[in-house]
Amino acid sequence: MLFKQQALLRQKLFVLGSLAIGSLLYLVARVGSLDRLQPLCPIDGRFGAHSQDEIPLRALQFKRGLLHEFRKGNATKEQIRLHNLVQQLPKAIIIGVRKGGTRALLEMLNLHPAVVKASQEIHFFDNDENYAKGIEWYRKKMPFSYPHQITIEKSPAYFITEEVPERIYKMNSSIKLLIIVREPTTRAISDYTQVLEGKERKNKTYYKFEKLAIDPNTCEVNTKYKAVRTSIYTKHLERWLKYFPIEQFHIVDGDRLITEPLPELQLVEKFLNLPPRISQYNLYFNATRGFYCLRFNIVFNKCLAGSKGRIHPEVDTSVITKLHKFFHPFNQKFYQITGRTFNWP
Ligand code: A3P
């Protein structure tokens, strides 16, 4: 009998203890999100006026989970009306560069309470079939957001595709354009590594980087190789400059975003006229991944997928030197045009 009573008491204590721990965790999580989400205005004037019944931005943060559902297209009409949600065309686009750190940049900017990301690469402006579907199709691909938030999408193919600058200009001639770059040779090897992985998965044979990057007939850099061409940043940028003034671009240092993301993100906040809201709290170094990961609050963290941060194959040093020499004059021109200098060889 006594034994039974003791067991019952233990059970009750266990339930009470679990409840107490659960409540404590909930409270800490709420405080975590509050800490991150100080009121955001003066943002209002910058991205359009608030309507009377609009949900304040702070409230949105407690709805991150809910918004996630909306993004997945699970929102009912009633929910959309109730929360005054809209699908907005992007006010800023990460146009490239492939393997520059475009995903990391988008995810990190999404830490900002006034930013909403389009999770998928939409490929509207670079894909003729998609483009033919029209701007409404594009808008409908955007996530739901509050009217005072800005939507950002990234499709790195935009940077190198001939028709894209004119098409984006036609949509919005004052749009803000973000380009994240890495040291061009490293970027080319990263590009190669991604393609190589795909080929390996399909059991296809593939050449070594050296063989693709160097023309065997001339022993010079093979400018027909796409991974090399994409890294000639200045050539692509010059095409964009026929449509947009340089002030509409912001160059992000992708190498620095890996080692020291916060200052790079703060520069982007400034460029987008956003109040500084991303802090060191939102970024923590994960030694296992070897990269910074994202902290939304005390309970919600995430690192980028394993496909980001691949191990590169070793490349012959003479090929690396050749590539460095090849890219050098293009890099100089890139610094000159953009006003941002990098320590590239
Ligand atoms: P590697 O795989 O060569 O290391 P993109 O998103 O444009 O495809 O760029 C991928 C690159 O983003 C990766 O290239 C990786 O180095 C870089 N990167 C930058 N910050 C990162 C982060 N926090 N986590 C993972 N990868 C990151």
PDB file of C-alpha atoms in Angstrom, residues 4-285:
ATOM      1  CA  LYS A   4       1.757   2.209  -4.210  1.00  0.00           C
ATOM      2  CA  GLN A   5       1.317   5.667  -2.601  1.00  0.00           C
ATOM      3  CA  GLN A   6       5.010   6.419  -3.046  1.00  0.00           C
ATOM      4  CA  ALA A   7       4.844   5.434  -6.730  1.00  0.00           C
ATOM      5  CA  LEU A   8       1.784   7.691  -7.205  1.00  0.00           C
ATOM      6  CA  LEU A   9       3.576  10.579  -5.516  1.00  0.00           C
ATOM      7  CA  ARG A  10       6.639  10.062  -7.716  1.00  0.00           C
ATOM      8  CA  GLN A  11       4.418  10.096 -10.809  1.00  0.00           C
ATOM      9  CA  LYS A  12       2.749  13.348  -9.723  1.00  0.00           C
ATOM     10  CA  LEU A  13       6.132  14.947  -9.021  1.00  0.00           C
ATOM     11  CA  PHE A  14       7.336  13.883 -12.434  1.00  0.00           C
ATOM     12  CA  VAL A  15       4.329  15.445 -14.199  1.00  0.00           C
ATOM     13  CA  LEU A  16       4.674  18.685 -12.199  1.00  0.00           C
ATOM     14  CA  GLY A  17       8.419  18.815 -12.893  1.00  0.00           C
ATOM     15  CA  SER A  18       7.885  18.345 -16.650  1.00  0.00           C
ATOM     16  CA  LEU A  19       5.275  21.099 -16.657  1.00  0.00           C
ATOM     17  CA  ALA A  20       7.610  23.477 -14.836  1.00  0.00           C
ATOM     18  CA  ILE A  21      10.509  22.775 -17.211  1.00  0.00           C
ATOM     19  CA  GLY A  22       8.230  23.144 -20.247  1.00  0.00           C
ATOM     20  CA  SER A  23       6.926  26.524 -19.058  1.00  0.00           C
ATOM     21  CA  LEU A  24      10.440  27.701 -18.300  1.00  0.00           C
ATOM     22  CA  LEU A  25      11.629  26.759 -21.798  1.00  0.00           C
ATOM     23  CA  TYR A  26       8.645  28.537 -23.355  1.00  0.00           C
ATOM     24  CA  LEU A  27       9.342  31.701 -21.361  1.00  0.00           C
ATOM     25  CA  VAL A  28      13.020  31.688 -22.285  1.00  0.00           C
ATOM     26  CA  ALA A  29      12.147  31.223 -25.952  1.00  0.00           C
ATOM     27  CA  ARG A  30       9.735  34.165 -25.841  1.00  0.00           C
ATOM     28  CA  VAL A  31      12.308  36.380 -24.178  1.00  0.00           C
ATOM     29  CA  GLY A  32      14.814  35.280 -26.851  1.00  0.00           C
ATOM     30  CA  SER A  33      12.530  36.431 -29.653  1.00  0.00           C
ATOM     31  CA  LEU A  34      11.620  39.644 -27.861  1.00  0.00           C
ATOM     32  CA  ASP A  35      15.269  40.437 -27.452  1.00  0.00           C
ATOM     33  CA  ARG A  36      15.803  40.095 -31.184  1.00  0.00           C
ATOM     34  CA  LEU A  37      12.747  42.056 -32.081  1.00  0.00           C
ATOM     35  CA  GLN A  38      12.851  45.534 -30.786  1.00  0.00           C
ATOM     36  CA  PRO A  39      10.227  47.703 -32.515  1.00  0.00           C
ATOM     37  CA  LEU A  40      11.405  48.292 -36.041  1.00  0.00           C
ATOM     38  CA  CYS A  41      10.124  51.657 -37.096  1.00  0.00           C
ATOM     39  CA  PRO A  42      11.436  53.973 -38.734  1.00  0.00           C
ATOM     40  CA  ILE A  43      11.086  51.179 -41.251  1.00  0.00           C
ATOM     41  CA  ASP A  44       7.475  52.174 -41.966  1.00  0.00           C
ATOM     42  CA  GLY A  45       8.284  55.245 -43.983  1.00  0.00           C
ATOM     43  CA  ARG A  46      10.824  53.327 -45.975  1.00  0.00           C
ATOM     44  CA  PHE A  47       8.755  50.486 -47.186  1.00  0.00           C
ATOM     45  CA  GLY A  48       5.296  51.961 -47.382  1.00  0.00           C
ATOM     46  CA  ALA A  49       2.769  53.071 -44.811  1.00  0.00           C
ATOM     47  CA  HIS A  50       1.218  50.839 -42.172  1.00  0.00           C
ATOM     48  CA  SER A  51      -2.461  50.304 -42.439  1.00  0.00           C
ATOM     49  CA  GLN A  52      -4.515  50.704 -39.258  1.00  0.00           C
ATOM     50  CA  ASP A  53      -5.286  47.067 -38.718  1.00  0.00           C
ATOM     51  CA  GLU A  54      -1.896  45.752 -39.688  1.00  0.00           C
ATOM     52  CA  ILE A  55      -0.222  43.361 -37.304  1.00  0.00           C
ATOM     53  CA  PRO A  56       2.829  44.998 -35.752  1.00  0.00           C
ATOM     54  CA  LEU A  57       6.089  43.464 -36.830  1.00  0.00           C
ATOM     55  CA  ARG A  58       6.836  42.233 -33.343  1.00  0.00           C
ATOM     56  CA  ALA A  59       3.697  40.187 -33.398  1.00  0.00           C
ATOM     57  CA  LEU A  60       4.836  38.553 -36.582  1.00  0.00           C
ATOM     58  CA  GLN A  61       7.830  37.085 -34.876  1.00  0.00           C
ATOM     59  CA  PHE A  62       5.690  34.964 -32.651  1.00  0.00           C
ATOM     60  CA  LYS A  63       4.109  33.723 -35.842  1.00  0.00           C
ATOM     61  CA  ARG A  64       7.250  32.524 -37.525  1.00  0.00           C
ATOM     62  CA  GLY A  65       5.906  29.032 -37.462  1.00  0.00           C
ATOM     63  CA  LEU A  66       2.581  30.204 -38.842  1.00  0.00           C
ATOM     64  CA  LEU A  67       4.220  32.250 -41.579  1.00  0.00           C
ATOM     65  CA  HIS A  68       6.211  29.216 -42.531  1.00  0.00           C
ATOM     66  CA  GLU A  69       2.938  27.468 -43.169  1.00  0.00           C
ATOM     67  CA  PHE A  70       1.768  30.385 -45.304  1.00  0.00           C
ATOM     68  CA  ARG A  71       4.932  30.149 -47.340  1.00  0.00           C
ATOM     69  CA  LYS A  72       4.217  26.558 -48.036  1.00  0.00           C
ATOM     70  CA  GLY A  73       0.904  27.644 -49.488  1.00  0.00           C
ATOM     71  CA  ASN A  74      -1.159  26.206 -46.656  1.00  0.00           C
ATOM     72  CA  ALA A  75      -2.782  29.483 -45.716  1.00  0.00           C
ATOM     73  CA  THR A  76      -6.519  29.680 -45.869  1.00  0.00           C
ATOM     74  CA  LYS A  77      -8.126  32.751 -47.409  1.00  0.00           C
ATOM     75  CA  GLU A  78      -9.385  33.668 -43.957  1.00  0.00           C
ATOM     76  CA  GLN A  79      -5.890  33.560 -42.450  1.00  0.00           C
ATOM     77  CA  ILE A  80      -4.512  35.734 -45.241  1.00  0.00           C
ATOM     78  CA  ARG A  81      -7.284  38.304 -44.807  1.00  0.00           C
ATOM     79  CA  LEU A  82      -7.030  38.233 -41.038  1.00  0.00           C
ATOM     80  CA  HIS A  83      -3.295  38.847 -41.022  1.00  0.00           C
ATOM     81  CA  ASN A  84      -3.345  41.276 -43.938  1.00  0.00           C
ATOM     82  CA  LEU A  85      -0.781  39.186 -45.790  1.00  0.00           C
ATOM     83  CA  VAL A  86       0.301  39.841 -49.349  1.00  0.00           C
ATOM     84  CA  GLN A  87       2.573  38.295 -51.958  1.00  0.00           C
ATOM     85  CA  GLN A  88       4.918  41.076 -52.989  1.00  0.00           C
ATOM     86  CA  LEU A  89       7.354  41.351 -55.847  1.00  0.00           C
ATOM     87  CA  PRO A  90      10.933  41.448 -54.553  1.00  0.00           C
ATOM     88  CA  LYS A  91      12.405  44.828 -53.603  1.00  0.00           C
ATOM     89  CA  ALA A  92      15.874  43.294 -53.750  1.00  0.00           C
ATOM     90  CA  ILE A  93      17.316  40.342 -55.653  1.00  0.00           C
ATOM     91  CA  ILE A  94      20.493  38.368 -55.042  1.00  0.00           C
ATOM     92  CA  ILE A  95      21.446  38.026 -58.704  1.00  0.00           C
ATOM     93  CA  GLY A  96      24.618  35.974 -58.144  1.00  0.00           C
ATOM     94  CA  VAL A  97      27.244  34.787 -58.189  1.00  0.00           C
ATOM     95  CA  ARG A  98      26.724  31.039 -58.227  1.00  0.00           C
ATOM     96  CA  LYS A  99      28.823  29.445 -55.458  1.00  0.00           C
ATOM     97  CA  GLY A 100      29.549  32.863 -54.022  1.00  0.00           C
ATOM     98  CA  GLY A 101      27.506  32.133 -50.901  1.00  0.00           C
ATOM     99  CA  THR A 102      24.103  33.142 -52.285  1.00  0.00           C
ATOM    100  CA  ARG A 103      22.167  30.718 -50.059  1.00  0.00           C
ATOM    101  CA  ALA A 104      24.032  31.761 -46.914  1.00  0.00           C
ATOM    102  CA  LEU A 105      23.400  35.418 -47.713  1.00  0.00           C
ATOM    103  CA  LEU A 106      19.673  34.900 -48.308  1.00  0.00           C
ATOM    104  CA  GLU A 107      19.209  32.802 -45.168  1.00  0.00           C
ATOM    105  CA  MET A 108      21.170  35.261 -43.044  1.00  0.00           C
ATOM    106  CA  LEU A 109      19.213  38.249 -44.349  1.00  0.00           C
ATOM    107  CA  ASN A 110      16.057  36.352 -43.537  1.00  0.00           C
ATOM    108  CA  LEU A 111      17.062  36.681 -39.872  1.00  0.00           C
ATOM    109  CA  HIS A 112      15.988  40.297 -40.194  1.00  0.00           C
ATOM    110  CA  PRO A 113      12.367  40.697 -39.097  1.00  0.00           C
ATOM    111  CA  ALA A 114      11.583  42.989 -42.030  1.00  0.00           C
ATOM    112  CA  VAL A 115      12.885  40.537 -44.621  1.00  0.00           C
ATOM    113  CA  VAL A 116      11.006  37.628 -46.106  1.00  0.00           C
ATOM    114  CA  LYS A 117      12.811  35.244 -48.420  1.00  0.00           C
ATOM    115  CA  ALA A 118      11.571  33.288 -51.391  1.00  0.00           C
ATOM    116  CA  SER A 119      12.924  29.896 -50.379  1.00  0.00           C
ATOM    117  CA  GLN A 120      13.245  28.422 -53.853  1.00  0.00           C
ATOM    118  CA  GLU A 121      15.259  29.818 -56.728  1.00  0.00           C
ATOM    119  CA  ILE A 122      12.473  30.990 -58.997  1.00  0.00           C
ATOM    120  CA  HIS A 123      14.403  31.348 -62.277  1.00  0.00           C
ATOM    121  CA  PHE A 124      11.824  33.707 -63.671  1.00  0.00           C
ATOM    122  CA  PHE A 125      14.065  36.084 -65.592  1.00  0.00           C
ATOM    123  CA  ASP A 126      16.593  33.577 -66.927  1.00  0.00           C
ATOM    124  CA  ASN A 127      14.166  30.892 -68.053  1.00  0.00           C
ATOM    125  CA  ASP A 128      12.204  31.828 -71.188  1.00  0.00           C
ATOM    126  CA  GLU A 129       9.400  29.418 -70.393  1.00  0.00           C
ATOM    127  CA  ASN A 130       8.911  30.885 -66.925  1.00  0.00           C
ATOM    128  CA  TYR A 131       9.279  34.431 -68.185  1.00  0.00           C
ATOM    129  CA  ALA A 132       6.550  33.846 -70.749  1.00  0.00           C
ATOM    130  CA  LYS A 133       4.154  33.061 -67.887  1.00  0.00           C
ATOM    131  CA  GLY A 134       4.202  36.728 -66.924  1.00  0.00           C
ATOM    132  CA  ILE A 135       4.834  38.872 -63.866  1.00  0.00           C
ATOM    133  CA  GLU A 136       1.711  37.684 -62.022  1.00  0.00           C
ATOM    134  CA  TRP A 137       3.066  34.139 -62.144  1.00  0.00           C
ATOM    135  CA  TYR A 138       6.295  35.452 -60.625  1.00  0.00           C
ATOM    136  CA  ARG A 139       4.475  37.364 -57.893  1.00  0.00           C
ATOM    137  CA  LYS A 140       2.434  34.306 -56.997  1.00  0.00           C
ATOM    138  CA  LYS A 141       5.693  32.426 -56.407  1.00  0.00           C
ATOM    139  CA  MET A 142       6.568  34.867 -53.629  1.00  0.00           C
ATOM    140  CA  PRO A 143       5.981  34.096 -49.959  1.00  0.00           C
ATOM    141  CA  PHE A 144       3.254  35.834 -47.999  1.00  0.00           C
ATOM    142  CA  SER A 145       4.431  38.826 -46.014  1.00  0.00           C
ATOM    143  CA  TYR A 146       3.171  41.908 -44.254  1.00  0.00           C
ATOM    144  CA  PRO A 147       3.035  44.969 -46.504  1.00  0.00           C
ATOM    145  CA  HIS A 148       5.875  46.731 -44.671  1.00  0.00           C
ATOM    146  CA  GLN A 149       8.256  43.816 -45.127  1.00  0.00           C
ATOM    147  CA  ILE A 150      10.491  43.345 -48.119  1.00  0.00           C
ATOM    148  CA  THR A 151      10.708  40.185 -50.153  1.00  0.00           C
ATOM    149  CA  ILE A 152      14.077  38.968 -51.400  1.00  0.00           C
ATOM    150  CA  GLU A 153      14.698  36.218 -53.895  1.00  0.00           C
ATOM    151  CA  LYS A 154      17.930  34.700 -55.169  1.00  0.00           C
ATOM    152  CA  SER A 155      18.610  33.060 -58.499  1.00  0.00           C
ATOM    153  CA  PRO A 156      22.354  33.117 -59.206  1.00  0.00           C
ATOM    154  CA  ALA A 157      21.835  32.285 -62.890  1.00  0.00           C
ATOM    155  CA  TYR A 158      20.521  35.854 -63.331  1.00  0.00           C
ATOM    156  CA  PHE A 159      24.027  37.307 -63.116  1.00  0.00           C
ATOM    157  CA  ILE A 160      25.355  35.525 -66.183  1.00  0.00           C
ATOM    158  CA  THR A 161      22.229  35.327 -68.367  1.00  0.00           C
ATOM    159  CA  GLU A 162      22.182  37.797 -71.238  1.00  0.00           C
ATOM    160  CA  GLU A 163      18.473  38.744 -71.192  1.00  0.00           C
ATOM    161  CA  VAL A 164      18.045  39.169 -67.443  1.00  0.00           C
ATOM    162  CA  PRO A 165      19.123  42.796 -66.804  1.00  0.00           C
ATOM    163  CA  GLU A 166      16.632  44.173 -69.322  1.00  0.00           C
ATOM    164  CA  ARG A 167      13.844  41.966 -67.990  1.00  0.00           C
ATOM    165  CA  ILE A 168      14.431  42.987 -64.381  1.00  0.00           C
ATOM    166  CA  TYR A 169      14.658  46.622 -65.440  1.00  0.00           C
ATOM    167  CA  LYS A 170      11.255  46.328 -67.087  1.00  0.00           C
ATOM    168  CA  MET A 171       9.781  44.986 -63.840  1.00  0.00           C
ATOM    169  CA  ASN A 172      11.370  47.585 -61.559  1.00  0.00           C
ATOM    170  CA  SER A 173      14.048  49.993 -62.691  1.00  0.00           C
ATOM    171  CA  SER A 174      14.879  51.009 -59.104  1.00  0.00           C
ATOM    172  CA  ILE A 175      15.229  47.521 -57.643  1.00  0.00           C
ATOM    173  CA  LYS A 176      18.220  46.835 -55.380  1.00  0.00           C
ATOM    174  CA  LEU A 177      20.669  44.246 -56.649  1.00  0.00           C
ATOM    175  CA  LEU A 178      22.965  42.167 -54.480  1.00  0.00           C
ATOM    176  CA  ILE A 179      26.012  40.348 -55.846  1.00  0.00           C
ATOM    177  CA  ILE A 180      28.045  38.094 -53.589  1.00  0.00           C
ATOM    178  CA  VAL A 181      31.499  37.275 -54.902  1.00  0.00           C
ATOM    179  CA  ARG A 182      34.347  35.042 -53.822  1.00  0.00           C
ATOM    180  CA  GLU A 183      37.957  34.925 -54.945  1.00  0.00           C
ATOM    181  CA  PRO A 184      37.383  33.908 -58.600  1.00  0.00           C
ATOM    182  CA  THR A 185      39.623  30.810 -58.714  1.00  0.00           C
ATOM    183  CA  THR A 186      38.111  29.390 -55.512  1.00  0.00           C
ATOM    184  CA  ARG A 187      34.658  30.101 -56.868  1.00  0.00           C
ATOM    185  CA  ALA A 188      35.475  28.287 -60.130  1.00  0.00           C
ATOM    186  CA  ILE A 189      36.714  25.248 -58.172  1.00  0.00           C
ATOM    187  CA  SER A 190      33.598  25.331 -56.008  1.00  0.00           C
ATOM    188  CA  ASP A 191      31.488  25.439 -59.177  1.00  0.00           C
ATOM    189  CA  TYR A 192      33.421  22.461 -60.582  1.00  0.00           C
ATOM    190  CA  THR A 193      32.975  20.555 -57.297  1.00  0.00           C
ATOM    191  CA  GLN A 194      29.211  20.962 -57.423  1.00  0.00           C
ATOM    192  CA  VAL A 195      28.986  19.701 -61.018  1.00  0.00           C
ATOM    193  CA  LEU A 196      31.395  16.865 -60.222  1.00  0.00           C
ATOM    194  CA  GLU A 197      29.211  15.724 -57.345  1.00  0.00           C
ATOM    195  CA  GLY A 198      26.186  15.611 -59.647  1.00  0.00           C
ATOM    196  CA  LYS A 199      28.076  13.580 -62.241  1.00  0.00           C
ATOM    197  CA  GLU A 200      29.349  11.167 -59.608  1.00  0.00           C
ATOM    198  CA  ARG A 201      25.852  10.666 -58.302  1.00  0.00           C
ATOM    199  CA  LYS A 202      24.741   9.669 -61.796  1.00  0.00           C
ATOM    200  CA  ASN A 203      27.802   7.457 -62.242  1.00  0.00           C
ATOM    201  CA  LYS A 204      29.007   9.589 -65.120  1.00  0.00           C
ATOM    202  CA  THR A 205      32.652  10.105 -65.981  1.00  0.00           C
ATOM    203  CA  TYR A 206      34.042  13.590 -65.619  1.00  0.00           C
ATOM    204  CA  TYR A 207      37.336  15.307 -66.263  1.00  0.00           C
ATOM    205  CA  LYS A 208      39.672  16.707 -63.686  1.00  0.00           C
ATOM    206  CA  PHE A 209      39.409  20.442 -63.043  1.00  0.00           C
ATOM    207  CA  GLU A 210      42.857  21.016 -64.540  1.00  0.00           C
ATOM    208  CA  LYS A 211      41.795  19.466 -67.815  1.00  0.00           C
ATOM    209  CA  LEU A 212      38.697  21.626 -68.093  1.00  0.00           C
ATOM    210  CA  ALA A 213      40.234  24.895 -66.944  1.00  0.00           C
ATOM    211  CA  ILE A 214      43.289  24.728 -69.208  1.00  0.00           C
ATOM    212  CA  ASP A 215      43.033  24.412 -72.984  1.00  0.00           C
ATOM    213  CA  PRO A 216      45.284  21.460 -73.902  1.00  0.00           C
ATOM    214  CA  ASN A 217      46.122  22.970 -77.305  1.00  0.00           C
ATOM    215  CA  THR A 218      47.240  26.390 -76.151  1.00  0.00           C
ATOM    216  CA  CYS A 219      48.056  25.587 -72.509  1.00  0.00           C
ATOM    217  CA  GLU A 220      46.218  28.805 -71.671  1.00  0.00           C
ATOM    218  CA  VAL A 221      43.153  29.266 -69.492  1.00  0.00           C
ATOM    219  CA  ASN A 222      40.110  27.840 -71.240  1.00  0.00           C
ATOM    220  CA  THR A 223      37.680  30.740 -71.434  1.00  0.00           C
ATOM    221  CA  LYS A 224      35.048  28.474 -72.943  1.00  0.00           C
ATOM    222  CA  TYR A 225      34.766  26.610 -69.645  1.00  0.00           C
ATOM    223  CA  LYS A 226      31.684  27.951 -67.873  1.00  0.00           C
ATOM    224  CA  ALA A 227      33.201  27.841 -64.386  1.00  0.00           C
ATOM    225  CA  VAL A 228      35.982  30.126 -65.638  1.00  0.00           C
ATOM    226  CA  ARG A 229      33.650  32.479 -67.526  1.00  0.00           C
ATOM    227  CA  THR A 230      31.345  32.931 -64.546  1.00  0.00           C
ATOM    228  CA  SER A 231      34.305  34.108 -62.462  1.00  0.00           C
ATOM    229  CA  ILE A 232      35.066  36.989 -64.868  1.00  0.00           C
ATOM    230  CA  TYR A 233      32.802  39.174 -62.773  1.00  0.00           C
ATOM    231  CA  THR A 234      33.526  42.419 -64.557  1.00  0.00           C
ATOM    232  CA  LYS A 235      32.349  41.094 -67.950  1.00  0.00           C
ATOM    233  CA  HIS A 236      28.944  40.219 -66.556  1.00  0.00           C
ATOM    234  CA  LEU A 237      28.634  43.343 -64.442  1.00  0.00           C
ATOM    235  CA  GLU A 238      29.307  45.526 -67.470  1.00  0.00           C
ATOM    236  CA  ARG A 239      26.211  44.088 -69.143  1.00  0.00           C
ATOM    237  CA  TRP A 240      24.121  44.966 -66.094  1.00  0.00           C
ATOM    238  CA  LEU A 241      25.491  48.484 -66.054  1.00  0.00           C
ATOM    239  CA  LYS A 242      23.815  49.159 -69.385  1.00  0.00           C
ATOM    240  CA  TYR A 243      20.526  49.132 -67.463  1.00  0.00           C
ATOM    241  CA  PHE A 244      21.265  49.980 -63.833  1.00  0.00           C
ATOM    242  CA  PRO A 245      23.585  52.572 -62.268  1.00  0.00           C
ATOM    243  CA  ILE A 246      26.304  51.194 -60.005  1.00  0.00           C
ATOM    244  CA  GLU A 247      24.570  52.716 -56.947  1.00  0.00           C
ATOM    245  CA  GLN A 248      21.826  50.122 -57.317  1.00  0.00           C
ATOM    246  CA  PHE A 249      24.289  47.283 -56.717  1.00  0.00           C
ATOM    247  CA  HIS A 250      25.819  46.146 -53.491  1.00  0.00           C
ATOM    248  CA  ILE A 251      28.786  43.810 -53.569  1.00  0.00           C
ATOM    249  CA  VAL A 252      29.045  41.298 -50.730  1.00  0.00           C
ATOM    250  CA  ASP A 253      32.379  39.719 -49.880  1.00  0.00           C
ATOM    251  CA  GLY A 254      31.539  36.012 -49.907  1.00  0.00           C
ATOM    252  CA  ASP A 255      34.869  34.993 -48.390  1.00  0.00           C
ATOM    253  CA  ARG A 256      34.278  37.307 -45.452  1.00  0.00           C
ATOM    254  CA  LEU A 257      30.691  36.120 -45.105  1.00  0.00           C
ATOM    255  CA  ILE A 258      32.175  32.700 -44.295  1.00  0.00           C
ATOM    256  CA  THR A 259      34.665  33.866 -41.669  1.00  0.00           C
ATOM    257  CA  GLU A 260      33.003  36.971 -40.247  1.00  0.00           C
ATOM    258  CA  PRO A 261      29.393  37.270 -41.445  1.00  0.00           C
ATOM    259  CA  LEU A 262      28.044  40.033 -39.211  1.00  0.00           C
ATOM    260  CA  PRO A 263      29.888  43.060 -40.678  1.00  0.00           C
ATOM    261  CA  GLU A 264      28.931  41.944 -44.184  1.00  0.00           C
ATOM    262  CA  LEU A 265      25.292  41.628 -43.169  1.00  0.00           C
ATOM    263  CA  GLN A 266      25.355  45.029 -41.515  1.00  0.00           C
ATOM    264  CA  LEU A 267      26.538  46.556 -44.786  1.00  0.00           C
ATOM    265  CA  VAL A 268      23.608  44.921 -46.561  1.00  0.00           C
ATOM    266  CA  GLU A 269      21.149  46.191 -43.939  1.00  0.00           C
ATOM    267  CA  LYS A 270      22.445  49.680 -44.611  1.00  0.00           C
ATOM    268  CA  PHE A 271      22.196  49.264 -48.380  1.00  0.00           C
ATOM    269  CA  LEU A 272      18.605  48.061 -48.065  1.00  0.00           C
ATOM    270  CA  ASN A 273      17.774  50.942 -45.700  1.00  0.00           C
ATOM    271  CA  LEU A 274      16.839  48.487 -42.993  1.00  0.00           C
ATOM    272  CA  PRO A 275      17.381  49.304 -39.340  1.00  0.00           C
ATOM    273  CA  PRO A 276      20.199  47.161 -37.914  1.00  0.00           C
ATOM    274  CA  ARG A 277      18.536  44.121 -36.402  1.00  0.00           C
ATOM    275  CA  ILE A 278      20.826  41.192 -37.162  1.00  0.00           C
ATOM    276  CA  SER A 279      23.245  40.748 -34.279  1.00  0.00           C
ATOM    277  CA  GLN A 280      26.011  38.424 -33.170  1.00  0.00           C
ATOM    278  CA  TYR A 281      23.351  36.575 -31.191  1.00  0.00           C
ATOM    279  CA  ASN A 282      21.840  35.407 -34.494  1.00  0.00           C
ATOM    280  CA  LEU A 283      25.073  33.847 -35.736  1.00  0.00           C
ATOM    281  CA  TYR A 284      27.129  31.179 -34.025  1.00  0.00           C
ATOM    282  CA  PHE A 285      30.092  29.225 -35.251  1.00  0.00           C
TER     283      PHE A 285
END
